[in-house]
Amino acid sequence: MPPRSRTVKGVKSVRFADTPESASFRPTGTGTLARRFGLLFAAILTLVVLSVIRINPTSLSAKLGEGENIVDYDRPDDDLQFCASSVPRGARPPAPVNPWAQLSMYELVDVQSWLTQPGLGLNLSSVDELHPALNYIYMISPYPPSKADALAYLEDPSENTIPERHARVTIHHGGVEYPVIRDYLLGPLPTNEKTRLRPLEDIYHNEIKFNARGVDVKDWNLGNFIKKVTEPIKEAMQVLLGGAPNDGIVPAGSGPFSFDGSFRRMWMGWKRDTSGFFMHPLNLFQYVDFSGSDPSLWKLSKLVYDGQVFSNTTEFMDAFHNGELNPVPTISPEESDLSWSTRVRKGPKRDLDDLPGPRAVSFGGVRFRVDQATQYVSWMGWGMYLSFDRDIGLSLWDIRFRNERIVYELAPQDALAQYAGNDPFQSTTAWLDRYFGIGLAVRDMLPGYDCPHEAVFLPATTYSSAGIFSRQKGICVFEQDSGRPITRHLGYEKNEFGAVKGYELVVRSIATLGKMKFALIFDYIFHLDGTIEVRVSASGYLQAGYYNPDALDYGTRIWETTMGSLHDHVINFKVDLDVAGTSNSFQKTTLSQEEIDQPFYDEDWGSTTIQQRIDREFIETEDDARVKYPTNFQGGYSIVNQEEKNKWGHARGYSIHPGYSPIHSTLVGSKRLLKNADWAQYNLAVSRRKETEPSSSSMWNMNLPGAPPVDFAQFFDGESLSQEDLVAWINIGMHHLPQAEDAPSTRTNTATSSFFLSPLNYFDHDVSIESMNAILLNMPTEPGAPFTYDDYGVKPLQCVPPAVPPFTYEAMQIFDLEGKEVPAASVGELRKASELYHRIQVEL
């Protein structure tokens, strides 16, 4: 059936004929009569405005201001068309099933229902009655198949069996004599007579100390406890802090809670309860012990006010009544403008800032493909499956370029933030974000702000004891113009002068972690030459400390009573590279200096010269495979296949290039990061791949620095790295020395870090030259004549882009454990679930 077209007042709308590709992806709500009339009205309105501008250009001059240059470009003679649809064509995944897919709503309900069978003897409590002393399901997440099974299936999906589906299940066994946490493997899915539940002993050592358990809104009784320990000191709090619990001030907790699981304690600090409360710390701290599963046994261990230490409430109140406490400055909300910590626009309007800025439009239709059923994305020779889980959020699998697998798995592992300061809260804080759930912290994107209007959004679903959370815009995919050519040259010989446009594909997810309301933007960027860029950008509130002059060694004063505290951010990634196969080696390249004598050197310059040379060597075993980038970046590291050569006889490989801020942790020996974040001590580490070493960290590591379930150092036990299946563990991050410009929020342009995976003799030439979005110029035949050029038939298009829909943002959908959508939660409930003990609601 040929395409049908219609013309309305000079605007021709072309509707592409339905094809199997276009029909395979149809977002909710498109094609409705209202949307079509809306697009038609927007197009007509656009033409009317254009006509007015052309007929009466003086009106445009009046708008822009006298004396400004106005260019009135001639419009084409033919009718202006609506742009092609921005709905992506259907992708063609290499296999019809995504072996690593996130668990669906149906699977989560199925697993939860199966676990509640009386015959299993788990004695699980319902979510409505959760308490530390009960047994309940804490988490259900996907568990990937073995690499061997996945590769066998992908090699020939028509002949080989789809790998069995499994789920990782975490249960808080608080209702037994000796409470414990256990991780289990459950499968196959969907549940059937063959489904079994077994402990994950080979990964998480089966049992986790109960004092290192996870935390969520259903298992949080600190509110009642804090009421008990603050009631006797309310009088002093009113005087010293200018408020009381839930009356102007609010508590927050630091971590980790434990060293080896023998206790569960935290420093609790107080903050002004206002917008951006993270930036309004006060100067009272309490050390609380909430070990075990019985809240009646929890107790207060210590108080600190402005550096003065008290072992109990009585000592503190005696000092207060005796005038031994010197009140430090506090800010009264009634007398001070606290809007500095809000995101309300302030300052003078900038010139022309009342006009909307530029936006990207794919005038010929989007150029990437998406298969929503398998969450498979392809673009310009690239293809990859997406997955999502509670611990790490977005991960990418089976990344191929030009039909060859480059990366089997690319996934964040953990994110560290360790602080410095001269108060008990800042100086003892060491967060590991996997504990809170990087995936659990993902929220829907803001269309037009977090991602371009043209981006395609994909859903992300996770399970917690509070319910099943669905984010319809948890992942976005879009193509962008980098704003610079990927290659360019001006030459005078034939076919030397030209450029290739630097287009990129971006796959993005954003996790807003409750500890600082800090957004981590995870970008996976694919380039035309076969390069993969991994970038993390951060923005949000600082975890600020109380300012006093003695604290300046650890930060910067950013407000009257607020100091931005020095801290490190380190984010670890797992990169399972398969370079020309699974047999790979770890190569080190060093640039050194030599003084060399050559027979052809002239006497007038001397008989020797000093120059650089390249030294190449292979790191043979894991013992030497935890490394830092060389000084001045004089050298680097790569993964190569010694048995596979390019046309010129070089081993095919991929280089690991540092990008922005290629740092590692500066701290060594801290008890709060003793063994649980050993991965952060290096820029890069390479180990032999094992199914029993799936990750460099675990959610339990934060509270077990002395005895972590995943001890990264144990991965490196002398095994050979010569032509083996290797995994690179790569760090990015920043040494954050806060400054006044971090208020109200840290900016993504400076708070950014990245690394690149780039072809190293993998091809015989630069394959970005294949792009048709390029131009080749030829010198004029006569002086002064114009250049001729070849643009390969890819011409700029002019059409009416689709109207931008009105901005809307809806709360995350929450479903009960039977898969039924629950009524919308109040803002207070959502906030409590998000911030947990970073802002503790005291029960009154």
Coordinates of C-alpha atoms in Angstrom, one line a residue, residues 19-266:
T19 CA 5.9 -1.9 8.0
P20 CA 6.8 -4.7 10.3
E21 CA 9.6 -2.6 11.6
S22 CA 7.5 0.4 12.4
A23 CA 4.7 -1.6 13.8
S24 CA 7.0 -3.4 16.3
F25 CA 7.4 -0.4 18.5
R26 CA 4.3 1.8 19.2
P27 CA 4.4 3.9 22.3
T28 CA 1.3 4.3 24.4
G29 CA -1.1 6.9 23.2
T30 CA 0.4 7.7 19.8
G31 CA -2.0 7.9 16.9
T32 CA -4.9 9.3 18.9
L33 CA -7.2 11.7 17.1
A34 CA -6.4 14.5 19.7
R35 CA -2.7 14.2 19.1
R36 CA -3.1 14.4 15.4
F37 CA -5.2 17.5 15.6
G38 CA -2.7 18.9 18.0
L39 CA 0.1 18.3 15.5
L40 CA -1.9 19.8 12.7
F41 CA -2.7 22.9 14.8
A42 CA 0.9 23.3 15.8
A43 CA 2.0 23.1 12.1
I44 CA -0.6 25.6 11.0
L45 CA 0.4 28.0 13.8
T46 CA 4.1 27.6 12.8
L47 CA 3.3 28.6 9.2
V48 CA 1.2 31.5 10.2
V49 CA 4.1 32.8 12.4
L50 CA 6.6 32.3 9.6
S51 CA 4.3 34.1 7.2
V52 CA 4.0 37.1 9.5
I53 CA 7.8 37.2 9.9
R54 CA 8.3 37.1 6.2
I55 CA 5.7 39.7 5.3
N56 CA 6.6 42.1 8.1
P57 CA 10.3 41.7 9.0
T58 CA 10.2 44.9 11.0
S59 CA 8.2 43.1 13.7
L60 CA 11.1 40.7 14.1
S61 CA 13.5 43.6 14.4
A62 CA 11.3 45.1 17.1
K63 CA 11.4 41.8 19.0
L64 CA 15.2 41.3 18.8
G65 CA 16.1 45.0 19.2
E66 CA 17.3 47.7 17.0
G67 CA 20.7 47.3 15.4
E68 CA 20.8 43.5 15.5
N69 CA 21.6 41.6 12.4
I70 CA 18.5 39.9 10.8
V71 CA 19.0 37.2 8.1
D72 CA 15.9 36.4 6.1
Y73 CA 16.6 33.2 4.4
D74 CA 14.5 32.4 1.3
R75 CA 12.1 29.6 1.9
P76 CA 11.9 26.7 -0.5
D77 CA 9.4 26.8 -3.3
D78 CA 7.9 23.4 -2.5
D79 CA 5.4 22.8 0.3
L80 CA 6.7 22.4 3.8
Q81 CA 6.2 18.9 5.1
F82 CA 5.7 17.4 8.6
C83 CA 8.9 15.7 9.7
A84 CA 9.2 12.0 9.7
S85 CA 7.9 10.2 12.7
S86 CA 10.2 10.2 15.8
V87 CA 9.1 6.7 16.7
P88 CA 12.1 4.4 16.2
R89 CA 11.9 1.5 13.8
G90 CA 12.0 -2.0 15.3
A91 CA 15.4 -3.5 16.0
R92 CA 16.5 -6.9 15.0
P93 CA 18.2 -8.5 18.1
P94 CA 20.5 -11.4 17.5
A95 CA 18.3 -13.6 19.6
P96 CA 14.5 -13.3 20.3
V97 CA 15.0 -13.5 24.1
N98 CA 17.1 -11.2 26.3
P99 CA 18.9 -13.6 28.6
W100 CA 19.7 -10.8 31.0
A101 CA 16.3 -9.0 31.0
Q102 CA 15.1 -7.3 34.2
L103 CA 12.4 -9.2 36.0
S104 CA 8.9 -8.4 34.8
M105 CA 6.0 -7.6 37.0
Y106 CA 4.6 -11.1 36.4
E107 CA 7.9 -12.7 37.4
L108 CA 8.2 -10.7 40.6
V109 CA 4.7 -11.6 41.7
D110 CA 5.3 -15.2 40.7
V111 CA 8.5 -15.4 42.8
Q112 CA 6.9 -13.7 45.8
S113 CA 3.9 -16.0 45.7
W114 CA 6.1 -19.1 45.4
L115 CA 8.1 -18.1 48.4
T116 CA 5.1 -17.8 50.7
Q117 CA 4.2 -21.5 50.3
P118 CA 3.8 -23.0 53.9
G119 CA 5.8 -26.1 52.9
L120 CA 9.0 -24.1 52.5
G121 CA 9.0 -23.2 56.2
L122 CA 10.2 -19.6 55.7
N123 CA 7.5 -18.2 57.9
L124 CA 7.4 -14.9 55.9
S125 CA 5.4 -12.0 57.3
S126 CA 3.2 -9.8 55.2
V127 CA 4.5 -6.3 54.3
D128 CA 1.9 -4.6 56.5
E129 CA 3.4 -6.0 59.7
L130 CA 7.2 -5.8 59.1
H131 CA 9.5 -5.4 62.1
P132 CA 13.2 -6.3 62.6
A133 CA 12.2 -9.3 64.6
L134 CA 10.2 -10.9 61.7
N135 CA 11.1 -12.8 58.6
Y136 CA 10.4 -11.1 55.3
I137 CA 11.5 -10.8 51.7
Y138 CA 13.8 -7.8 51.4
M139 CA 14.7 -8.0 47.7
I140 CA 14.0 -10.0 44.5
S141 CA 16.3 -9.2 41.5
P142 CA 17.4 -10.9 38.3
Y143 CA 20.3 -13.3 38.4
P144 CA 22.2 -13.6 35.1
P145 CA 22.8 -17.0 33.5
S146 CA 26.3 -18.4 33.1
K147 CA 28.3 -16.8 30.3
A148 CA 28.8 -20.2 28.7
D149 CA 25.0 -20.8 28.5
A150 CA 24.3 -17.3 27.3
L151 CA 26.9 -17.4 24.5
A152 CA 25.8 -20.8 23.4
Y153 CA 22.3 -19.5 23.0
L154 CA 23.3 -16.4 21.2
E155 CA 25.6 -18.4 18.8
D156 CA 22.5 -20.2 17.4
P157 CA 19.2 -19.3 19.0
S158 CA 17.3 -21.6 16.7
E159 CA 19.2 -24.6 17.8
N160 CA 20.3 -23.9 21.4
T161 CA 18.2 -23.7 24.5
I162 CA 17.3 -20.4 26.1
P163 CA 19.2 -20.2 29.4
E164 CA 17.0 -20.8 32.4
R165 CA 15.7 -17.7 34.2
H166 CA 16.7 -17.3 37.9
A167 CA 16.1 -14.7 40.6
R168 CA 18.3 -13.7 43.5
V169 CA 16.1 -13.5 46.6
T170 CA 17.2 -11.8 49.9
I171 CA 15.4 -12.6 53.1
H172 CA 15.8 -11.0 56.5
H173 CA 15.5 -13.8 59.0
G174 CA 14.8 -11.6 62.0
G175 CA 12.3 -14.0 63.6
V176 CA 14.7 -16.8 64.5
E177 CA 16.8 -17.3 67.6
Y178 CA 19.9 -16.0 66.0
P179 CA 18.8 -13.5 63.3
V180 CA 20.6 -13.6 60.0
I181 CA 20.4 -12.4 56.4
R182 CA 20.5 -14.9 53.5
D183 CA 20.8 -14.6 49.8
Y184 CA 19.2 -17.3 47.7
L185 CA 19.0 -18.4 44.1
L186 CA 15.5 -19.3 42.9
G187 CA 14.7 -20.9 39.6
P188 CA 13.9 -21.8 37.0
L189 CA 11.3 -19.2 36.2
P190 CA 8.4 -19.1 35.7
T191 CA 8.0 -21.3 38.8
N192 CA 7.0 -24.9 38.2
E193 CA 7.6 -28.3 39.7
K194 CA 11.3 -28.0 38.9
T195 CA 11.8 -24.7 40.7
R196 CA 14.1 -24.8 43.7
L197 CA 15.5 -22.4 46.3
R198 CA 19.2 -22.7 47.3
P199 CA 21.6 -20.5 49.3
L200 CA 24.0 -18.4 47.3
E201 CA 27.0 -19.8 49.2
D202 CA 29.5 -19.4 46.4
I203 CA 28.8 -15.7 46.0
Y204 CA 27.7 -14.2 49.3
H205 CA 28.9 -16.9 51.7
N206 CA 25.3 -17.7 52.5
E207 CA 24.9 -15.8 55.8
I208 CA 25.2 -12.1 56.4
K209 CA 25.4 -10.8 60.0
F210 CA 22.0 -9.3 61.0
N211 CA 23.6 -6.0 62.1
A212 CA 24.7 -5.5 58.5
R213 CA 21.1 -5.9 57.2
G214 CA 19.5 -3.7 54.6
V215 CA 17.2 -0.8 55.6
D216 CA 13.9 0.2 54.2
V217 CA 10.8 2.1 55.2
K218 CA 9.0 -1.0 56.4
D219 CA 11.8 -2.0 58.8
W220 CA 12.6 1.4 60.3
N221 CA 11.8 2.0 64.0
L222 CA 14.4 4.7 64.7
G223 CA 11.7 7.3 64.8
N224 CA 10.3 6.0 68.1
F225 CA 13.8 5.4 69.4
I226 CA 14.9 8.9 68.6
K227 CA 11.9 10.3 70.4
K228 CA 12.9 8.4 73.5
V229 CA 16.6 9.6 73.5
T230 CA 15.7 13.3 72.6
E231 CA 12.8 13.8 75.0
P232 CA 15.1 14.5 78.0
I233 CA 17.2 17.1 76.1
K234 CA 14.4 19.0 74.3
E235 CA 15.0 22.0 76.5
A236 CA 18.6 22.2 75.5
M237 CA 17.9 21.6 71.9
Q238 CA 15.5 24.5 71.7
V239 CA 18.2 26.8 73.1
L240 CA 21.3 25.4 71.4
L241 CA 19.7 24.4 68.0
G242 CA 16.7 26.7 67.8
G243 CA 14.2 23.9 67.4
A244 CA 13.0 20.5 68.5
P245 CA 12.4 17.2 66.6
N246 CA 9.7 17.7 63.9
D247 CA 9.6 21.4 65.0
G248 CA 12.3 23.1 62.9
I249 CA 15.0 20.5 63.1
V250 CA 15.4 16.9 61.8
P251 CA 18.0 14.1 62.4
A252 CA 20.0 12.2 59.9
G253 CA 22.3 9.2 60.3
S254 CA 25.8 8.4 59.0
G255 CA 27.3 5.1 57.9
P256 CA 28.7 2.5 57.9
F257 CA 26.8 1.0 60.8
S258 CA 29.2 -1.8 61.6
F259 CA 32.8 -3.1 61.2
D260 CA 32.2 -6.8 61.3
G261 CA 28.6 -7.3 62.1
S262 CA 29.1 -7.5 65.9
F263 CA 27.2 -4.2 66.4
R264 CA 25.0 -1.7 64.6
R265 CA 25.6 1.9 65.5
M266 CA 25.6 5.3 63.9

